[in-house]
Structure formats: C-alpha cells, structure tokens
Coordinates of C-alpha atoms and ligand atoms in Angstrom, one line a residue:
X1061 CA 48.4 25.3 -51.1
X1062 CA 51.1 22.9 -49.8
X1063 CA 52.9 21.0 -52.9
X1064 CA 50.9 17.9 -51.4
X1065 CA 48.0 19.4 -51.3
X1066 CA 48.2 20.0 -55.3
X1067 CA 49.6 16.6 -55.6
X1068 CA 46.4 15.2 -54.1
X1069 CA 44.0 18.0 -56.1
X1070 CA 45.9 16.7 -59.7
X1071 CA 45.5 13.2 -58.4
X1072 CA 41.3 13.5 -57.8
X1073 CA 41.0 15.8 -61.2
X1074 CA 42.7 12.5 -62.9
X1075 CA 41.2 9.7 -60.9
X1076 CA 37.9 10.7 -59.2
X1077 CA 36.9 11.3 -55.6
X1078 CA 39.5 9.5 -52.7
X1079 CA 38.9 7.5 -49.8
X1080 CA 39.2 9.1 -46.4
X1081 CA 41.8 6.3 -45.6
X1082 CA 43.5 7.2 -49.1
X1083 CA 43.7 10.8 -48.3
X1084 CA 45.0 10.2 -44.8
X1085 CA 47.8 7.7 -46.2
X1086 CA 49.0 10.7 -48.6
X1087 CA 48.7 13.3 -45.7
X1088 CA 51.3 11.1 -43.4
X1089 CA 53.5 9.1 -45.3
X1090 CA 53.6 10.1 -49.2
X1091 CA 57.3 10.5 -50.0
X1092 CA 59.0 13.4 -49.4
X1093 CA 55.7 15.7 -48.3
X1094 CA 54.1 13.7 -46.0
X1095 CA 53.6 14.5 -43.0
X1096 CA 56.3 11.9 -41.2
X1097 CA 58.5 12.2 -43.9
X1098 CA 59.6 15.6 -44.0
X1099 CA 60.5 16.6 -40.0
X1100 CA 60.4 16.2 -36.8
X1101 CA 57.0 16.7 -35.4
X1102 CA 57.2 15.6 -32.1
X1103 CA 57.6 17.4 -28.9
X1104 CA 57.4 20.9 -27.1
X1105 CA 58.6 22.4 -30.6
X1106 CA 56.8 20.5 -32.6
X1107 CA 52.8 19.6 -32.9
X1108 CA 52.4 17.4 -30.4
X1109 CA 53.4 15.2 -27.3
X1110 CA 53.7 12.1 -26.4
X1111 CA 54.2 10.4 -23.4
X1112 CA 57.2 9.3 -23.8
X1113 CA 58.3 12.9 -24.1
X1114 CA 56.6 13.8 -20.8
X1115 CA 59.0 11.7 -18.8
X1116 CA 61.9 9.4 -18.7
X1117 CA 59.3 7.3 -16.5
X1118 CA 56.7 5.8 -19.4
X1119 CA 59.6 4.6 -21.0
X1120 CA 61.1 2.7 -18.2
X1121 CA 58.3 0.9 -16.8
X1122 CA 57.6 -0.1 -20.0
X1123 CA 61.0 -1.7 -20.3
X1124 CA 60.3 -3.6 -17.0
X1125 CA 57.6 -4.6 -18.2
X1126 CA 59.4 -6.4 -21.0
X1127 CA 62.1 -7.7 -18.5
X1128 CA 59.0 -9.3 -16.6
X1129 CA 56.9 -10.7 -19.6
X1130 CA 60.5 -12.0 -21.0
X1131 CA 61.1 -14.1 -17.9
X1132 CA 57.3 -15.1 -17.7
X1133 CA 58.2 -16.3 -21.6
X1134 CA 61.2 -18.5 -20.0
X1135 CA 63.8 -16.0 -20.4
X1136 CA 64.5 -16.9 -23.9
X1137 CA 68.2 -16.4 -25.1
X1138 CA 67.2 -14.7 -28.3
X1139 CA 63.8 -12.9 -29.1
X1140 CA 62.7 -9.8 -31.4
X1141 CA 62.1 -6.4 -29.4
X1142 CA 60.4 -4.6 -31.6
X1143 CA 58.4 -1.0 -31.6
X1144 CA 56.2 0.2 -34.3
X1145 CA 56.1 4.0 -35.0
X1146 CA 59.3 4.8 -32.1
X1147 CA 59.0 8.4 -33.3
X1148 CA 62.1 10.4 -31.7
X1149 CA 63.4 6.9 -29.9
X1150 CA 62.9 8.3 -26.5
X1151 CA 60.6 5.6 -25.3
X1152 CA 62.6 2.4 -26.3
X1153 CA 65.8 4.2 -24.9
X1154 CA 64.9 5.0 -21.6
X1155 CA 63.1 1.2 -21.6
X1156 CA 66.7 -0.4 -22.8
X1157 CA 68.1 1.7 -19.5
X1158 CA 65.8 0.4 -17.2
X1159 CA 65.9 -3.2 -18.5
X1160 CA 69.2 -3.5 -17.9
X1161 CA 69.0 -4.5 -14.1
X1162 CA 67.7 -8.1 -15.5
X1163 CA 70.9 -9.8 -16.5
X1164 CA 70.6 -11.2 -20.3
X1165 CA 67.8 -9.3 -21.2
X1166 CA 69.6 -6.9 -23.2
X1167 CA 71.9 -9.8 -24.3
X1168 CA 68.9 -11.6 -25.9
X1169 CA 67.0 -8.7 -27.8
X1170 CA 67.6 -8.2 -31.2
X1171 CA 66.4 -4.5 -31.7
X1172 CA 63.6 -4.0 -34.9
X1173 CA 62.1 -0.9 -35.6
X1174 CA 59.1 -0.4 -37.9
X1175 CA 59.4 3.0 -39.2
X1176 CA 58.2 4.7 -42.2
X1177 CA 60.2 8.0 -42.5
X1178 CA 63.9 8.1 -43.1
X1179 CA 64.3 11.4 -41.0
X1180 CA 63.1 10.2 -37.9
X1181 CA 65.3 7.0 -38.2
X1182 CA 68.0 9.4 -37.7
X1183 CA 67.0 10.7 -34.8
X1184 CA 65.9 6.8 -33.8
X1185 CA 69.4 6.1 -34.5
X1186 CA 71.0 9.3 -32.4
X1187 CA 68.8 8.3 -29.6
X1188 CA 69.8 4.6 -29.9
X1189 CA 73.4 5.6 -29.5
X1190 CA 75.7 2.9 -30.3
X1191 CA 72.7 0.3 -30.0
X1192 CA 72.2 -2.1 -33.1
X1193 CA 68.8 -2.2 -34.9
X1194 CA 67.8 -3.2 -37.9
X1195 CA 65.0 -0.8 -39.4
X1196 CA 61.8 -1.8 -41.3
X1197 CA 58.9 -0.1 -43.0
X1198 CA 56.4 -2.4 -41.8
X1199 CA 56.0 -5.9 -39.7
X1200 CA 55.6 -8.1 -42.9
X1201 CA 59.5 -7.6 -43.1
X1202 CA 60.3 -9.2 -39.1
X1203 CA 62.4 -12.7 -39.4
X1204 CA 61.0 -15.3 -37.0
X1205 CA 60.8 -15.5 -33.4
X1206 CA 59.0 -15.1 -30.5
X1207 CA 58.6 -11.2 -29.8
X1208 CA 58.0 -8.7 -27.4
X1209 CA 56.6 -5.0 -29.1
X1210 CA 55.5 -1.7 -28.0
X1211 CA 53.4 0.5 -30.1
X1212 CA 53.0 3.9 -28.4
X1213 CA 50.8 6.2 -30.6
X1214 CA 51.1 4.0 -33.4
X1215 CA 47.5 2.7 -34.5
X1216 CA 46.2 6.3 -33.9
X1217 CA 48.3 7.2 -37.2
X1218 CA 46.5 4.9 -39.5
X1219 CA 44.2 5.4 -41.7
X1220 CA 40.7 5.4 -41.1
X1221 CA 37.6 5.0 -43.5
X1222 CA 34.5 6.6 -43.0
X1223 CA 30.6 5.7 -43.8
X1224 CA 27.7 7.5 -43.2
X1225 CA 24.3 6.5 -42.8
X1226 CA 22.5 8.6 -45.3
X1227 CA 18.6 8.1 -45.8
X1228 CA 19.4 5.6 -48.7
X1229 CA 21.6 3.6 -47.1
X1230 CA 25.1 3.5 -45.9
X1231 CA 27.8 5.6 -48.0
X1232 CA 31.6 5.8 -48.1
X1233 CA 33.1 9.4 -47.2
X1234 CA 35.5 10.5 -49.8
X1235 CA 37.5 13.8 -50.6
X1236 CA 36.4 15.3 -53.7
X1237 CA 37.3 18.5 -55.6
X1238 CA 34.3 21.4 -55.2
X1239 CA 33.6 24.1 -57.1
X1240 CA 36.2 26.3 -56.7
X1241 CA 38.7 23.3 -57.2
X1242 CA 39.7 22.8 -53.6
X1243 CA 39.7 20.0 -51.4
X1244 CA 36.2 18.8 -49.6
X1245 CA 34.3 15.9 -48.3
X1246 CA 32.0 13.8 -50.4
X1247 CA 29.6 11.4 -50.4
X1248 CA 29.6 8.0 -52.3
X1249 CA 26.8 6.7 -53.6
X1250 CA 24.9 4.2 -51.2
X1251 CA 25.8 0.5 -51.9
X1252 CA 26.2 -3.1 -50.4
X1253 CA 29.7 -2.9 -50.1
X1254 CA 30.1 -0.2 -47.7
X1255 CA 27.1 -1.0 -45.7
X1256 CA 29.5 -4.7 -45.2
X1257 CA 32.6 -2.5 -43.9
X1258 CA 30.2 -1.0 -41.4
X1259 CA 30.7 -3.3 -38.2
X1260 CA 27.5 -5.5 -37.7
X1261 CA 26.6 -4.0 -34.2
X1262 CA 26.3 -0.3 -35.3
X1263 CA 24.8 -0.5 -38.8
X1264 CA 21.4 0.2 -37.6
X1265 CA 22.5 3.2 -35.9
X1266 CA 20.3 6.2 -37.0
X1267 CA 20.5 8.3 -40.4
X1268 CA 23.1 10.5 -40.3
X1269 CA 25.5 8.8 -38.0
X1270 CA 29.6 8.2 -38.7
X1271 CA 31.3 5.2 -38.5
X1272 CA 34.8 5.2 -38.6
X1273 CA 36.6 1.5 -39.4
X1274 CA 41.0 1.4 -39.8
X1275 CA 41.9 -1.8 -42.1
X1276 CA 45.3 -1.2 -41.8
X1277 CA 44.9 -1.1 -38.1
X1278 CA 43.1 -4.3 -37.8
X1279 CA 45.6 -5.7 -40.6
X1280 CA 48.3 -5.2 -38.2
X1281 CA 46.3 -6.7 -35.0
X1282 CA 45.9 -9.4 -37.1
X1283 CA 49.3 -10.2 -38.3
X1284 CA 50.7 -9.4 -34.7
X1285 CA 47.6 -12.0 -33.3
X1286 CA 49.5 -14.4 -35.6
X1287 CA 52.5 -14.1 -35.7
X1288 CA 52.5 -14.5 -31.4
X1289 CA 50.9 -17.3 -31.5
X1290 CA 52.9 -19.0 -33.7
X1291 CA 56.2 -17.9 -32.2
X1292 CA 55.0 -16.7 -28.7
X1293 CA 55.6 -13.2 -27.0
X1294 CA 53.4 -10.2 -26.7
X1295 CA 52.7 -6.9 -27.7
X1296 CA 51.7 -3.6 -25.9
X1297 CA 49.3 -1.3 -28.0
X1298 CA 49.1 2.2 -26.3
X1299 CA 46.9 5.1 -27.4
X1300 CA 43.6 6.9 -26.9
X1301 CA 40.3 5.7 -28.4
X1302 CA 37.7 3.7 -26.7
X1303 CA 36.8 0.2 -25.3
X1304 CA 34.1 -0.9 -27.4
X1305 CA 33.1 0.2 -31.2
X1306 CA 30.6 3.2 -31.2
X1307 CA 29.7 5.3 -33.6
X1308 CA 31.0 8.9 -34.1
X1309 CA 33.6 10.4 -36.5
X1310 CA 37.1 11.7 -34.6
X1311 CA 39.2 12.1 -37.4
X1312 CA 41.3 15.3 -36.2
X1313 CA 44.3 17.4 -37.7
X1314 CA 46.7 19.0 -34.9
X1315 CA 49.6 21.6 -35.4
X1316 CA 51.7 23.7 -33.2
X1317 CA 49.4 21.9 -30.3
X1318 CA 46.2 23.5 -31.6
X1319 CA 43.1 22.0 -33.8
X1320 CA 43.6 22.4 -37.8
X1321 CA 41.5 21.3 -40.6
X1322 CA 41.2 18.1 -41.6
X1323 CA 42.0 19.0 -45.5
X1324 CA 43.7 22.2 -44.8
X1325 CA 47.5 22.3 -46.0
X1326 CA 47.9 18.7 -46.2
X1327 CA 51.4 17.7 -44.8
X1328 CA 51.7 20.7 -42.9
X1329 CA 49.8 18.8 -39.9
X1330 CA 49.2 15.8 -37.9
X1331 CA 46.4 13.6 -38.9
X1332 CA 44.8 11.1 -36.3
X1333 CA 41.8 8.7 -35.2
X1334 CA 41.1 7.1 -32.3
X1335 CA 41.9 4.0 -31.6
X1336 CA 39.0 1.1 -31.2
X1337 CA 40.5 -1.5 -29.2
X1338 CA 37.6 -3.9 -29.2
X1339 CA 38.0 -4.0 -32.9
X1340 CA 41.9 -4.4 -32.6
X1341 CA 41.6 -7.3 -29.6
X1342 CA 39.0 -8.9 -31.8
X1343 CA 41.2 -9.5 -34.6
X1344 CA 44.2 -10.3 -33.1
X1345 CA 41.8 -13.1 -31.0
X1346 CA 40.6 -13.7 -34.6
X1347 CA 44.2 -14.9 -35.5
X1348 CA 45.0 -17.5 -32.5
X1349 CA 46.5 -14.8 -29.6
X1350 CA 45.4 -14.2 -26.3
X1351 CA 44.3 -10.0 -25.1
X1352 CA 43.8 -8.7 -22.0
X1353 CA 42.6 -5.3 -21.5
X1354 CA 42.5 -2.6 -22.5
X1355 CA 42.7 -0.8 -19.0
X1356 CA 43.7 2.6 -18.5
X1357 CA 46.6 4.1 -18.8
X1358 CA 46.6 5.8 -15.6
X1359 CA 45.7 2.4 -13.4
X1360 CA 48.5 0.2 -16.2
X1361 CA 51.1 3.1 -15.1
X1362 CA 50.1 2.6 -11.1
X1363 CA 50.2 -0.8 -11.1
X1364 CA 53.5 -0.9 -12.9
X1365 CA 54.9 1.0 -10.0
X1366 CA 54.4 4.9 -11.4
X1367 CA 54.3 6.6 -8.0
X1368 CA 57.7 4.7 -6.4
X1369 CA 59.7 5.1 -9.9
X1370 CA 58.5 9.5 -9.2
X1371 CA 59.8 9.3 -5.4
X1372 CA 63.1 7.5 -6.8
X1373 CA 63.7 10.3 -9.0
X1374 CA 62.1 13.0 -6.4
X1375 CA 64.8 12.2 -3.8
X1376 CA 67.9 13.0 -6.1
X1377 CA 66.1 15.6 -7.5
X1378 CA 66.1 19.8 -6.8
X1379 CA 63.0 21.7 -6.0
X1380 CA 62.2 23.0 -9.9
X1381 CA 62.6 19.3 -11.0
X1382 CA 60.7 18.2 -8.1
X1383 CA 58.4 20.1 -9.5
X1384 CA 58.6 18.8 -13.0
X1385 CA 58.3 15.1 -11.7
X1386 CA 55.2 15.6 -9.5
X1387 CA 53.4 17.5 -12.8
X1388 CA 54.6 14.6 -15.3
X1389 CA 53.3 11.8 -13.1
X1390 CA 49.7 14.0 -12.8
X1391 CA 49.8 14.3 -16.9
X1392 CA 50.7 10.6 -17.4
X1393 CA 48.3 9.3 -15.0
X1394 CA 45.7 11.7 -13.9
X1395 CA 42.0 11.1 -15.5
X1396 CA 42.0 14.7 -16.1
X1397 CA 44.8 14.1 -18.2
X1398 CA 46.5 10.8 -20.4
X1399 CA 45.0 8.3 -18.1
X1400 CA 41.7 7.5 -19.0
X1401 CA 41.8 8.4 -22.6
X1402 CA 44.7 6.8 -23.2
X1403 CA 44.1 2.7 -22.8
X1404 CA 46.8 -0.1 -22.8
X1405 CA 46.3 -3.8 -24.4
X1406 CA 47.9 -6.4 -24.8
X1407 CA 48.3 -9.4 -27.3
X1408 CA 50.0 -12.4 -25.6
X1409 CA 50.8 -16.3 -26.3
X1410 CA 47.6 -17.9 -24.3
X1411 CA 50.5 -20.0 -22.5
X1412 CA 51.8 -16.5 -20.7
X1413 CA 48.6 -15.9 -18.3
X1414 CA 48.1 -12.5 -16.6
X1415 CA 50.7 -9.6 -17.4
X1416 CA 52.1 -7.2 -15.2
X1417 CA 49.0 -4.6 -15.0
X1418 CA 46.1 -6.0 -16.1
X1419 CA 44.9 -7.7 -12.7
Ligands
SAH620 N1 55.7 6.2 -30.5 C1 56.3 7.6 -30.6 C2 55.8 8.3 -31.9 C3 54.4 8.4 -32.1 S1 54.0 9.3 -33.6 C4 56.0 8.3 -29.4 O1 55.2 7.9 -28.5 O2 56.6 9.4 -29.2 C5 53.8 8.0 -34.8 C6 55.0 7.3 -35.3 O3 54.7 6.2 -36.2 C7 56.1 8.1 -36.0 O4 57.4 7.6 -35.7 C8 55.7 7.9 -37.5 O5 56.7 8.2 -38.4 C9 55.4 6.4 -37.5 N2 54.5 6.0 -38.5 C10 53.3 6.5 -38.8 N3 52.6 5.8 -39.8 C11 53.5 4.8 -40.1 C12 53.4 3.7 -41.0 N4 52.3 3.5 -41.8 N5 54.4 2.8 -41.0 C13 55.5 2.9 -40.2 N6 55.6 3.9 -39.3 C14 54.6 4.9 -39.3

C-alpha cells in the first residue's frame, strides 16, 4: 500500500468511516503524498492530457478572448488575471503570447495563480519565464479588483460527495475499512441530512440511484459569482460533465492514461468527477453574477476562430507538423473527441452582455 494509503487506513481505524469528498481531498492534495503534490502528472508522460497540452491553440484563443472581454470591460488599466489549477503553465503562456497584439493588455494584468502544490508552481514559474505572479492556494486570498479567470480542468479535481437512494432513505457514501483491513465503500445510515444535500429535483429518483454533489465546487462558483459582481470581470470554467444535474455516479481514478481503482494506491493516481454546470451557473447566479452557457467546447473553440488560427500555423508549417495541427484541431474540437464532453461557461458582470462564443 502507498504511504497515503496507510495514512488514510490509520486515520478511519482512529476516526470512523470518511466521506467520499474527504477521501478524495487526501487522495489529491494531502501534503507531501497527494496526488498534486508529489509530481508532475500531466502530459504524454504522465496520466493524462489536457488541452492545453494538445496545442499551442486552446491557449491562445483563450488569451483573445481575455483581450476581447477586457476591452468589452472598458479596457481597464489594472485588473487581476487569474487561473485556478494552471497545472504545467502551458495554457496561460501561450494566452499571454497571443494577448499581446492588444496594446496594454499585458500592461494592465497583474498575474494570480491559485495553485495547491509547490512542485507544479515550479514548473508554473519555468513556463512563466520572467513573468511576475503572485501564487495563492485558493481565491479567498485574491486582493480586490475586477478580474478576468480561466479554470481549465479545475472543478473536475474537487471533491465530490456521494448519496445513495437506499430502500430506507437516502445515505451518504463513505470509505470504510473491511474485513481484511483494506480500503472499501460504505454506506451511512439513512438520515435527514443527507437526503437535504441531495438536489431537490433528483431526490425522488428511484432506489438505488447515485447522486453526486461537489461543495467545494459550488463554494468556489459562489465566491467567484460574488466577487464579479462586486468588482466586475468574468471567468471561463472549462471541463467535461454535463448541462443539467442527473443522477449517476462518475467518480473515476486515471493513470498512465488507463482506468484505475477508485481506492486503489491512493496518490499514485488521478482522481476526478464530472463537472455539473447547472449546479455551478446556479450558484454563481445565486451570488449576484451573470452566466451564459455552457456550450460546447468544440462550437466555443469555432467560434473563437479555431479553424483560421490551424491554417495560420498550417502555412509555416512542414508536412509531419501539418499533420500534427490538422489531428489537434480534430481532438480539441471534434464531437468524437473534447468537444462535446468538454463544455465552456462563463460568469460575467451583467453590465458586459454577450461574450465572444456564446451567440
Ligand atoms: N489547467 C491545467 C491543469 C489541470 S489539472 C491544464 O489544463 O493542463 C488540475 C490543476 O489544479 C493542477 O494544477 C492541480 O495541482 C490544481 N489543483 C487541484 N486541486 C486544487 C485545489 N484544491 N486548490 C488549488 N489547486 C488545485
């Protein structure tokens, strides 16, 4: 067993049966052993991909989308551009690139980065070269101002609790210690409080079925529903889940690009949900912002301008990265691929109106 994996067995001997959500908070970010905290997991070499890693071109039309919400915002001479989770730094560097052919844009943003583990900072930092940023572990920690923020694979990463609709009533799932002494799913005993956690609209779905609710996800929607509209901006919230809150459990381990076990070597592998973005635009509506969305990735990507940013690069390009281009633009795009799963929302000020690709 992985040293976190006895951490966590010592801690439910000692304290009783977890939370799904508790369990996934170890698996990721405990100190030292979690998950983030210990490498590099991203890319070809790693567990998985991102798009950011698939091409130089997610980044920069994200970045021009900034440049065009900024000057929709009145151009401001200072604001806060700020990503959550920016993993190996790829995405915010090839958006600072492309962002540069608005004059002042660059000028104005002061560069946050919420970020849990110190070893990817690093690499933030390397990929950041020379740029300033000020690094935070979560957005509670952001000074003033109106924003603009990208979250890429971000909400996927946090943690989820999980009910189940058991004859008696609606239970909480938790990790508990079996016979043998190793790690395995539970069942709380039924009660009023979990039936409450279990979003109104599905909690007469039939026995047996799995709701899945993230607190810290819609904690975050919440504060960033706020926060813009208080001080104005917008944020982008990337990742793959679905439009509206069904039930179903999709709690999922990955490593070395291949399914792993939930509770199998904890640390040792990726741990994610998806996203539900009607729960995440409801609370950030909740708190006084503006959504639109989520659409598509695939159709956000288009309308950004996806298939003249690949001829751009196609025309300076050889055959092999010719090649390259053409499959990246299918993977980012494609339904078959990131582009349906994957959805894009945004939180805005109300005064903003529509953003770049969501007409
Ligand atoms: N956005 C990047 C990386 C996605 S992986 C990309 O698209 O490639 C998730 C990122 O969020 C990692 O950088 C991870 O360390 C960070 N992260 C995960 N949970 C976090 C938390 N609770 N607080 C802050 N950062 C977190």
């Amino acid at each position: 067993m992985t040293p976190l994996g006895k951490r966590i067995v010592r801690r439910i001997a000692s304290q009783g049966p977890i939370t799904v959500a508790d369990y996934m908070a170890e698996a990721l970010t405990a100190p030292r052993y979690g998950y983030y905290m210990s490498g590099d997991p991203i890319g070809r070499g790693g567990d998985f991909i991102t798009a950011p890693e698939v091409s130089q071109m997610f980044g920069e039309l994200l970045g021009l989308w900034c440049v065009d919400t900024w000057q929709r915002m009145g151009a401001p001479a200072s604001f806060l551009l700020v990503e959550l989770g920016p993993g190996r730094g790829t995405l915010m560097a090839d958006a600072l690139r492309a962002a540069r052919i608005a004059p002042g844009f660059c000028e104005a943003a002061a560069l946050h980065l919420i970020e849990i583990s110190s070893k990817l900072r690093d690499r933030q930092r390397e990929a950041l070269s020379g740029c300033p940023a000020t690094w935070h572990d979560g957005i509670a920690n952001l000074p003033d101002g109106p924003i603009l923020l990208i979250a890429n694979e971000f909400f996927d990463a946090l943690p989820v609790r999980q009910f189940e609709h058991a004859a008696e009533g609606w239970c909480e799932r938790v990790v508990v210690l079996d016979d043998a002494g190793e790690l395995a799913f539970g069942l709380s005993p039924p009660s009023a409080a979990a039936a409450l956690m279990v979003p109104e609209m599905l909690r007469k779905a039939p026995t047996g079925s799995l709701v899945e609710v993230s607190p810290a996800g819609l904690g975050v929607a919440a504060a960033l529903g706020r926060r813009i509209a208080e001080d104005g901006g917008a944020a982008l919230i990337i990742d793959y889940g679905s439009a509206e809150t069904t039930a179903g459990a999709s709690l999922q381990a990955v490593r070395r690009h291949a399914p792993h076990g939930v509770l199998t070597d904890p640390g040792s592998a990726d741990l994610t949900a998806h996203v539900d973005f009607a729960a995440l635009a409801g609370a950030a509506e909740g708190a006084g912002a503006c959504v639109q969305g989520p659409v598509p990735q695939g159709a956000f990507l288009q309308r950004l301008g996806l298939a003249a940013r690949a001829d751009a690069l196609t025309r300076k390009a050889t055959a092999d990265q010719a090649r390259d281009i053409e499959a990246a633009r299918h993977r980012l795009s494609d339904a078959d691929q990131m582009g349906v799963l994957f959805k894009v929302l945004t939180v805005a000020h109300p005064s903003l109106g529509r953003l770049a690709g969501f007409d």
